[in-house]
Short mmCIF file of C-alpha atoms in Angstrom, two decimals:
data_model
loop_
_atom_site.label_atom_id
_atom_site.label_comp_id
_atom_site.label_asym_id
_atom_site.label_seq_id
_atom_site.Cartn_x
_atom_site.Cartn_y
_atom_site.Cartn_z
CA UNK A 1 -7.51 -47.82 -7.93
CA UNK A 2 -4.07 -46.60 -7.43
CA UNK A 3 -2.86 -46.41 -11.04
CA UNK A 4 -0.09 -44.04 -11.96
CA UNK A 5 -1.83 -41.28 -13.97
CA UNK A 6 -0.04 -42.09 -17.12
CA UNK A 7 -1.10 -45.65 -17.04
CA UNK A 8 -4.79 -44.64 -16.26
CA UNK A 9 -4.75 -42.22 -19.30
CA UNK A 10 -3.44 -44.94 -21.68
CA UNK A 11 -6.02 -47.38 -20.36
CA UNK A 12 -8.89 -44.99 -20.87
CA UNK A 13 -7.90 -44.22 -24.46
CA UNK A 14 -7.54 -47.85 -25.21
CA UNK A 15 -11.16 -48.40 -24.05
CA UNK A 16 -12.30 -46.28 -27.00
CA UNK A 17 -11.44 -49.19 -29.29
CA UNK A 18 -14.33 -51.57 -29.97
CA UNK A 19 -14.61 -54.57 -27.70
CA UNK A 20 -11.99 -53.51 -25.40
CA UNK A 21 -13.38 -53.18 -21.83
CA UNK A 22 -11.48 -52.18 -18.64
CA UNK A 23 -9.73 -55.56 -18.22
CA UNK A 24 -8.42 -55.81 -21.68
CA UNK A 25 -7.34 -52.15 -21.79
CA UNK A 26 -5.37 -52.65 -18.58
CA UNK A 27 -3.79 -55.86 -20.05
CA UNK A 28 -2.87 -53.90 -23.29
CA UNK A 29 -1.70 -50.86 -21.43
CA UNK A 30 0.74 -52.94 -19.40
CA UNK A 31 1.95 -54.82 -22.50
CA UNK A 32 2.62 -51.61 -24.05
CA UNK A 33 4.86 -50.65 -21.19
CA UNK A 34 6.73 -53.73 -21.69
CA UNK A 35 7.40 -53.20 -25.42
CA UNK A 36 10.83 -52.02 -26.23
CA UNK A 37 11.28 -48.29 -26.42
CA UNK A 38 11.50 -48.46 -30.13
CA UNK A 39 8.35 -50.58 -30.44
CA UNK A 40 6.16 -48.32 -28.26
CA UNK A 41 7.54 -45.21 -30.11
CA UNK A 42 6.69 -47.13 -33.39
CA UNK A 43 3.28 -47.69 -32.31
CA UNK A 44 2.64 -44.20 -31.09
CA UNK A 45 3.97 -42.80 -34.42
CA UNK A 46 2.15 -45.20 -36.47
CA UNK A 47 -1.21 -44.12 -34.92
CA UNK A 48 -0.47 -40.45 -35.65
CA UNK A 49 0.85 -41.02 -39.19
CA UNK A 50 -1.94 -43.37 -40.15
CA UNK A 51 -4.52 -40.87 -38.95
CA UNK A 52 -2.71 -37.98 -40.64
CA UNK A 53 -1.77 -39.53 -44.07
CA UNK A 54 -4.61 -41.70 -44.96
CA UNK A 55 -7.38 -40.21 -46.99
CA UNK A 56 -10.02 -41.04 -49.61
CA UNK A 57 -8.87 -41.93 -53.18
CA UNK A 58 -10.14 -39.30 -55.44
CA UNK A 59 -11.44 -41.93 -57.93
CA UNK A 60 -13.08 -44.70 -55.90
CA UNK A 61 -13.17 -43.28 -52.34
CA UNK A 62 -10.98 -46.08 -50.89
CA UNK A 63 -8.54 -45.45 -48.16
CA UNK A 64 -5.02 -44.43 -49.39
CA UNK A 65 -1.84 -42.48 -48.58
CA UNK A 66 -1.67 -41.14 -52.16
CA UNK A 67 -3.96 -39.06 -54.28
CA UNK A 68 -5.09 -42.14 -56.12
CA UNK A 69 -5.26 -45.66 -54.30
CA UNK A 70 -3.16 -48.47 -55.34
CA UNK A 71 -6.00 -50.45 -56.75
CA UNK A 72 -7.08 -47.60 -59.10
CA UNK A 73 -3.53 -46.88 -60.16
CA UNK A 74 -2.81 -50.64 -60.77
CA UNK A 75 -2.50 -51.07 -64.58
CA UNK A 76 -3.38 -54.84 -64.44
CA UNK A 77 -6.83 -54.24 -62.80
CA UNK A 78 -9.84 -54.11 -65.11
CA UNK A 79 -11.30 -50.41 -64.82
CA UNK A 80 -14.43 -51.44 -66.67
CA UNK A 81 -15.57 -53.57 -63.76
CA UNK A 82 -16.61 -51.63 -60.59
CA UNK A 83 -17.62 -53.25 -57.44
CA UNK A 84 -19.91 -50.87 -55.48
CA UNK A 85 -19.51 -51.06 -51.63
CA UNK A 86 -20.77 -49.49 -48.63
CA UNK A 87 -17.47 -48.69 -46.97
CA UNK A 88 -13.71 -49.25 -47.31
CA UNK A 89 -13.57 -52.17 -44.96
CA UNK A 90 -15.23 -54.21 -47.70
CA UNK A 91 -12.40 -53.54 -49.96
CA UNK A 92 -10.09 -55.30 -47.60
CA UNK A 93 -12.51 -58.32 -47.50
CA UNK A 94 -12.81 -58.54 -51.16
CA UNK A 95 -9.00 -58.09 -51.78
CA UNK A 96 -8.57 -61.04 -49.43
CA UNK A 97 -10.36 -63.44 -51.55
CA UNK A 98 -7.65 -62.50 -54.16
CA UNK A 99 -10.04 -63.43 -57.18
CA UNK A 100 -11.59 -59.99 -58.06
CA UNK A 101 -9.53 -58.26 -60.53
CA UNK A 102 -11.80 -55.09 -61.11
CA UNK A 103 -11.85 -51.75 -59.14
CA UNK A 104 -14.07 -50.59 -56.44
CA UNK A 105 -16.39 -47.50 -55.60
CA UNK A 106 -16.69 -46.95 -52.02
CA UNK A 107 -20.08 -45.24 -51.37
CA UNK A 108 -19.31 -44.39 -47.78
CA UNK A 109 -22.77 -44.88 -46.59
CA UNK A 110 -26.14 -46.06 -47.99
CA UNK A 111 -29.36 -44.19 -48.90
CA UNK A 112 -31.56 -44.31 -45.85
CA UNK A 113 -34.73 -42.19 -45.76
CA UNK A 114 -35.28 -43.01 -42.20
CA UNK A 115 -32.10 -41.40 -41.26
CA UNK A 116 -32.54 -38.63 -43.66
CA UNK A 117 -29.54 -39.80 -45.86
CA UNK A 118 -30.29 -39.14 -49.48
CA UNK A 119 -28.34 -39.96 -52.73
CA UNK A 120 -26.49 -36.71 -52.43
CA UNK A 121 -25.10 -37.56 -49.01
CA UNK A 122 -23.11 -40.54 -50.16
CA UNK A 123 -20.31 -40.82 -52.81
CA UNK A 124 -22.70 -41.61 -55.67
CA UNK A 125 -22.26 -38.61 -58.23
CA UNK A 126 -18.59 -39.69 -58.78
CA UNK A 127 -19.80 -43.22 -59.53
CA UNK A 128 -22.21 -41.89 -62.10
CA UNK A 129 -19.49 -39.85 -63.80
CA UNK A 130 -17.05 -42.80 -63.65
CA UNK A 131 -19.69 -45.01 -65.44
CA UNK A 132 -20.28 -42.26 -67.96
CA UNK A 133 -16.61 -42.19 -69.03
CA UNK A 134 -16.33 -45.99 -69.63
CA UNK A 135 -17.64 -48.19 -72.58
CA UNK A 136 -20.10 -50.90 -71.52
CA UNK A 137 -18.82 -50.97 -67.83
CA UNK A 138 -19.95 -53.75 -65.39
CA UNK A 139 -21.39 -52.56 -61.96
CA UNK A 140 -21.39 -55.26 -59.13
CA UNK A 141 -23.42 -54.09 -56.39
CA UNK A 142 -22.18 -55.58 -53.20
CA UNK A 143 -24.42 -53.95 -50.68
CA UNK A 144 -25.83 -55.56 -47.63
CA UNK A 145 -29.19 -57.07 -47.87
CA UNK A 146 -31.06 -54.57 -45.60
CA UNK A 147 -33.59 -51.86 -46.33
CA UNK A 148 -30.89 -49.37 -46.90
CA UNK A 149 -28.88 -51.74 -49.05
CA UNK A 150 -31.90 -52.52 -51.15
CA UNK A 151 -32.88 -48.84 -51.44
CA UNK A 152 -29.44 -47.88 -52.68
CA UNK A 153 -29.35 -50.73 -55.05
CA UNK A 154 -32.69 -49.67 -56.63
CA UNK A 155 -31.66 -46.15 -56.76
CA UNK A 156 -28.44 -46.80 -58.74
CA UNK A 157 -30.33 -49.15 -60.96
CA UNK A 158 -32.95 -46.57 -61.72
CA UNK A 159 -30.42 -43.66 -62.38
CA UNK A 160 -28.29 -45.62 -64.77
CA UNK A 161 -31.47 -47.26 -66.61
CA UNK A 162 -30.75 -45.33 -69.90
CA UNK A 163 -26.90 -45.92 -69.85
CA UNK A 164 -25.22 -48.78 -71.38
CA UNK A 165 -24.13 -50.53 -68.19
CA UNK A 166 -24.48 -54.12 -67.02
CA UNK A 167 -25.62 -54.11 -63.36
CA UNK A 168 -25.47 -57.12 -61.08
CA UNK A 169 -25.68 -57.87 -57.37
CA UNK A 170 -24.13 -60.33 -55.22
CA UNK A 171 -25.92 -63.70 -54.96
CA UNK A 172 -28.04 -64.39 -51.94
CA UNK A 173 -27.97 -67.76 -50.41
CA UNK A 174 -26.72 -70.23 -47.97
CA UNK A 175 -23.33 -69.34 -46.53
CA UNK A 176 -20.63 -71.96 -47.03
CA UNK A 177 -20.42 -74.40 -44.12
CA UNK A 178 -23.77 -73.41 -42.77
CA UNK A 179 -26.24 -75.82 -41.19
CA UNK A 180 -29.43 -75.70 -43.05
CA UNK A 181 -31.25 -76.50 -39.96
CA UNK A 182 -30.03 -73.42 -38.25
CA UNK A 183 -30.58 -70.85 -41.13
CA UNK A 184 -32.99 -67.96 -40.71
CA UNK A 185 -36.20 -68.04 -42.85
CA UNK A 186 -35.32 -65.16 -45.12
CA UNK A 187 -31.97 -66.61 -46.20
CA UNK A 188 -33.61 -70.06 -46.88
CA UNK A 189 -36.19 -68.28 -48.96
CA UNK A 190 -33.73 -66.39 -51.01
CA UNK A 191 -31.59 -69.46 -51.44
CA UNK A 192 -34.78 -71.27 -52.73
CA UNK A 193 -35.75 -68.45 -54.96
CA UNK A 194 -32.24 -68.04 -56.46
CA UNK A 195 -31.71 -71.77 -56.90
CA UNK A 196 -29.22 -72.81 -59.44
CA UNK A 197 -29.83 -75.48 -62.15
CA UNK A 198 -27.07 -78.05 -61.98
CA UNK A 199 -28.56 -80.68 -64.39
CA UNK A 200 -28.31 -80.51 -68.21
CA UNK B 1 -2.94 -57.43 -49.46
CA UNK B 2 -3.53 -54.06 -50.76
CA UNK B 3 -3.26 -52.12 -47.57
CA UNK B 4 -2.19 -48.57 -47.54
CA UNK B 5 1.49 -48.48 -46.12
CA UNK B 6 0.43 -46.46 -42.95
CA UNK B 7 -2.36 -48.93 -42.19
CA UNK B 8 -0.08 -51.84 -42.67
CA UNK B 9 2.41 -50.44 -40.25
CA UNK B 10 -0.13 -49.67 -37.64
CA UNK B 11 -1.47 -53.19 -37.92
CA UNK B 12 1.93 -54.83 -37.57
CA UNK B 13 2.73 -52.83 -34.44
CA UNK B 14 -0.69 -53.59 -32.82
CA UNK B 15 0.19 -57.42 -33.41
CA UNK B 16 3.03 -56.96 -30.97
CA UNK B 17 0.44 -56.79 -28.17
CA UNK B 18 -0.60 -60.07 -26.48
CA UNK B 19 -3.48 -61.99 -27.96
CA UNK B 20 -3.87 -59.72 -30.79
CA UNK B 21 -3.61 -61.51 -34.15
CA UNK B 22 -3.95 -60.21 -37.66
CA UNK B 23 -7.64 -60.07 -37.63
CA UNK B 24 -7.91 -58.06 -34.32
CA UNK B 25 -5.08 -55.82 -35.23
CA UNK B 26 -6.83 -54.80 -38.56
CA UNK B 27 -10.06 -54.20 -36.66
CA UNK B 28 -8.25 -52.04 -33.96
CA UNK B 29 -6.27 -50.28 -36.74
CA UNK B 30 -9.44 -49.32 -38.61
CA UNK B 31 -11.19 -48.38 -35.31
CA UNK B 32 -8.32 -46.04 -34.63
CA UNK B 33 -8.69 -44.41 -38.08
CA UNK B 34 -12.35 -43.83 -37.07
CA UNK B 35 -11.56 -42.17 -33.83
CA UNK B 36 -11.75 -38.28 -33.70
CA UNK B 37 -8.41 -36.49 -34.38
CA UNK B 38 -8.23 -35.61 -30.74
CA UNK B 39 -8.80 -39.16 -29.53
CA UNK B 40 -6.23 -40.59 -31.92
CA UNK B 41 -3.65 -38.03 -30.95
CA UNK B 42 -4.44 -38.72 -27.26
CA UNK B 43 -3.78 -42.27 -27.62
CA UNK B 44 -0.70 -41.70 -29.37
CA UNK B 45 0.53 -39.32 -26.76
CA UNK B 46 -0.50 -41.54 -23.83
CA UNK B 47 1.70 -44.32 -25.25
CA UNK B 48 4.68 -42.05 -25.48
CA UNK B 49 4.26 -40.53 -22.06
CA UNK B 50 3.30 -43.75 -20.27
CA UNK B 51 6.47 -45.26 -21.56
CA UNK B 52 8.58 -42.23 -20.94
CA UNK B 53 7.18 -41.18 -17.41
CA UNK B 54 6.61 -44.57 -15.63
CA UNK B 55 9.48 -45.84 -13.59
CA UNK B 56 10.08 -47.97 -10.47
CA UNK B 57 9.32 -46.59 -6.96
CA UNK B 58 12.89 -46.15 -5.30
CA UNK B 59 11.34 -47.81 -2.10
CA UNK B 60 9.13 -50.79 -3.29
CA UNK B 61 9.88 -51.19 -6.94
CA UNK B 62 6.21 -50.55 -7.92
CA UNK B 63 5.32 -48.76 -11.03
CA UNK B 64 5.02 -44.94 -10.54
CA UNK B 65 5.40 -41.55 -12.24
CA UNK B 66 6.95 -40.01 -9.06
CA UNK B 67 10.18 -40.83 -7.23
CA UNK B 68 8.19 -42.75 -4.67
CA UNK B 69 4.82 -44.51 -5.65
CA UNK B 70 1.52 -43.35 -4.28
CA UNK B 71 1.30 -46.48 -2.05
CA UNK B 72 4.64 -45.80 -0.27
CA UNK B 73 3.78 -42.15 0.05
CA UNK B 74 0.34 -42.75 1.42
CA UNK B 75 0.42 -41.86 5.15
CA UNK B 76 -2.57 -44.01 5.96
CA UNK B 77 -1.01 -47.27 4.96
CA UNK B 78 0.67 -49.55 7.43
CA UNK B 79 4.39 -49.40 6.44
CA UNK B 80 5.17 -52.22 8.87
CA UNK B 81 3.39 -54.80 6.80
CA UNK B 82 4.97 -55.61 3.36
CA UNK B 83 3.44 -57.85 0.85
CA UNK B 84 6.12 -59.37 -1.27
CA UNK B 85 5.17 -59.98 -4.93
CA UNK B 86 6.82 -61.04 -8.24
CA UNK B 87 5.81 -58.21 -10.43
CA UNK B 88 3.96 -54.87 -10.31
CA UNK B 89 0.80 -56.34 -11.94
CA UNK B 90 0.14 -58.17 -8.64
CA UNK B 91 -0.09 -54.73 -6.93
CA UNK B 92 -3.00 -53.86 -9.15
CA UNK B 93 -4.68 -57.18 -8.42
CA UNK B 94 -4.37 -56.67 -4.56
CA UNK B 95 -5.34 -53.07 -4.76
CA UNK B 96 -8.57 -54.01 -6.40
CA UNK B 97 -9.55 -56.10 -3.48
CA UNK B 98 -9.50 -52.96 -1.57
CA UNK B 99 -8.81 -54.75 1.74
CA UNK B 100 -5.01 -54.62 2.08
CA UNK B 101 -3.75 -51.61 3.81
CA UNK B 102 -0.07 -52.39 4.09
CA UNK B 103 2.66 -51.69 1.33
CA UNK B 104 4.36 -53.82 -1.37
CA UNK B 105 7.73 -54.91 -2.37
CA UNK B 106 7.99 -55.80 -6.05
CA UNK B 107 10.78 -58.39 -6.55
CA UNK B 108 10.69 -58.00 -10.28
CA UNK B 109 11.33 -61.56 -10.77
CA UNK B 110 11.90 -64.84 -8.73
CA UNK B 111 14.96 -66.86 -7.84
CA UNK B 112 15.48 -69.51 -10.52
CA UNK B 113 18.54 -71.64 -10.56
CA UNK B 114 17.37 -73.32 -13.77
CA UNK B 115 17.43 -69.99 -15.51
CA UNK B 116 20.58 -68.72 -13.77
CA UNK B 117 18.59 -66.02 -11.87
CA UNK B 118 20.08 -65.70 -8.36
CA UNK B 119 19.09 -63.42 -5.34
CA UNK B 120 21.23 -60.66 -6.51
CA UNK B 121 19.35 -60.60 -9.94
CA UNK B 122 16.03 -59.62 -8.23
CA UNK B 123 15.02 -56.76 -6.13
CA UNK B 124 15.98 -58.43 -2.83
CA UNK B 125 18.60 -56.44 -1.21
CA UNK B 126 16.34 -53.31 -0.90
CA UNK B 127 13.68 -55.61 0.85
CA UNK B 128 16.29 -56.61 3.41
CA UNK B 129 17.34 -53.03 4.17
CA UNK B 130 13.56 -51.96 4.40
CA UNK B 131 12.94 -54.71 6.94
CA UNK B 132 16.13 -53.95 8.91
CA UNK B 133 14.79 -50.32 9.42
CA UNK B 134 11.49 -51.28 10.72
CA UNK B 135 10.43 -52.60 14.22
CA UNK B 136 8.77 -56.05 14.20
CA UNK B 137 7.60 -55.81 10.47
CA UNK B 138 5.39 -58.39 9.01
CA UNK B 139 6.25 -59.90 5.54
CA UNK B 140 3.48 -61.51 3.61
CA UNK B 141 5.00 -63.65 0.76
CA UNK B 142 2.56 -63.59 -2.11
CA UNK B 143 4.64 -65.65 -4.53
CA UNK B 144 3.19 -68.18 -7.00
CA UNK B 145 3.27 -71.58 -5.96
CA UNK B 146 5.74 -72.89 -8.40
CA UNK B 147 9.53 -74.16 -7.99
CA UNK B 148 10.76 -70.60 -8.38
CA UNK B 149 8.10 -69.14 -6.11
CA UNK B 150 9.01 -71.64 -3.40
CA UNK B 151 12.76 -71.24 -3.94
CA UNK B 152 12.28 -67.47 -3.53
CA UNK B 153 10.09 -67.89 -0.36
CA UNK B 154 12.64 -70.28 1.22
CA UNK B 155 15.54 -67.97 0.56
CA UNK B 156 13.75 -65.07 1.96
CA UNK B 157 12.79 -67.03 5.13
CA UNK B 158 16.39 -68.07 5.47
CA UNK B 159 18.08 -64.73 5.08
CA UNK B 160 15.61 -63.16 7.61
CA UNK B 161 16.05 -66.05 10.14
CA UNK B 162 17.74 -64.05 12.67
CA UNK B 163 15.93 -60.82 12.24
CA UNK B 164 12.75 -59.94 14.30
CA UNK B 165 10.27 -60.29 11.54
CA UNK B 166 7.00 -62.19 11.18
CA UNK B 167 6.87 -63.92 7.90
CA UNK B 168 3.67 -65.51 6.28
CA UNK B 169 2.63 -66.74 2.93
CA UNK B 170 -0.66 -66.62 1.28
CA UNK B 171 -2.82 -69.70 2.04
CA UNK B 172 -3.38 -72.49 -0.58
CA UNK B 173 -6.59 -73.97 -1.23
CA UNK B 174 -9.77 -74.19 -3.26
CA UNK B 175 -10.42 -71.13 -5.27
CA UNK B 176 -13.97 -69.51 -4.61
CA UNK B 177 -16.58 -70.88 -6.76
CA UNK B 178 -14.57 -73.82 -7.88
CA UNK B 179 -16.02 -77.36 -8.54
CA UNK B 180 -14.24 -79.73 -6.17
CA UNK B 181 -14.71 -82.49 -8.84
CA UNK B 182 -12.61 -80.59 -11.35
CA UNK B 183 -9.77 -79.41 -9.01
CA UNK B 184 -6.26 -80.71 -9.65
CA UNK B 185 -4.85 -83.29 -7.26
CA UNK B 186 -2.07 -80.87 -5.91
CA UNK B 187 -4.61 -78.07 -4.97
CA UNK B 188 -6.93 -80.63 -3.39
CA UNK B 189 -3.90 -82.03 -1.29
CA UNK B 190 -2.85 -78.56 -0.32
CA UNK B 191 -6.48 -77.70 0.66
CA UNK B 192 -6.67 -80.88 2.80
CA UNK B 193 -3.34 -80.42 4.43
CA UNK B 194 -4.18 -76.64 5.29
CA UNK B 195 -7.74 -77.43 6.42
CA UNK B 196 -9.15 -74.92 8.93
CA UNK B 197 -11.06 -75.96 12.04
CA UNK B 198 -14.45 -74.42 12.26
CA UNK B 199 -15.92 -76.18 15.24
CA UNK B 200 -15.19 -75.05 18.79
#
């Protein structure tokens, strides 16, 4: 192709983003050329400053541009309830529901003996010390239902055994709006197992 | 949402690109955070330099990072054949076919009395002077089959009436792979009108 070099370069960088192939990268590159000078400069600067300024909250491990993230520093949130998640993307998902008023703890990974990832490789020790400083805290484990998720859940349960802490996990079951016919066996089994009584 | 400010900013800039809504912008923003420092910096710089360095070729109006684009400066291309197109994106489309060995002329718009765009508002005068310098040139008008495209085609035909120049337009017809049943009437009519004899 007879692309000018600068366009070629931009296109190849855009292709590093997930789900962007050659065609879309081209389309976005051309769209960027058609942005106003201010907008293009803004986009360019936003990438640099996001990459430079964003780091992990020293309490919960969530993404922040301060020392402590805006959730941990929010006076109105219940510090005694900690939702334990694999990565910071889940924080955004939970925040969007708008119903959770506790705090989070981002593990930044899951225990995976297969991949040689042990408890010391993820952000777990700071969770333990957080829990130890609280009175009767509640931990909600919101880890994915895979071998790694289960291993991590079990490990956390075990290590906090003798501490005064309530531990729960997200419920398993049928996702809202799903067709029962098309559900996989394991989900259906879990939904049956965890069935909820609705009569008196 | 409890986004860190830098992430929020990046997300809102990404939403300026076509077809990127809130969800995708978030996804790309997070993907950018997960690029290596070099890659993120590369992307940021590529945006700035593409925006800064790319300009119009002084001969044909195509995008280039030099004074004259790599097509106009290519000795092997037939300078006597000029494909006239609406915008530079079409150059990329034609170049991808790999079969056209002439040059281009980018009008950067079409004549549109409705929108008050006249011949002097598009890159037409330089086309006329290009044609005048050539001996028996061929113009291929590759403008879209709309009112504006037709108006521009007619205008170019008229203004070059007394010059020695062969003018053709792209053929209209059935796109390759199309189902005849699903074609619109106008296309079918054109395909019938422009039918090509295949017997001796």
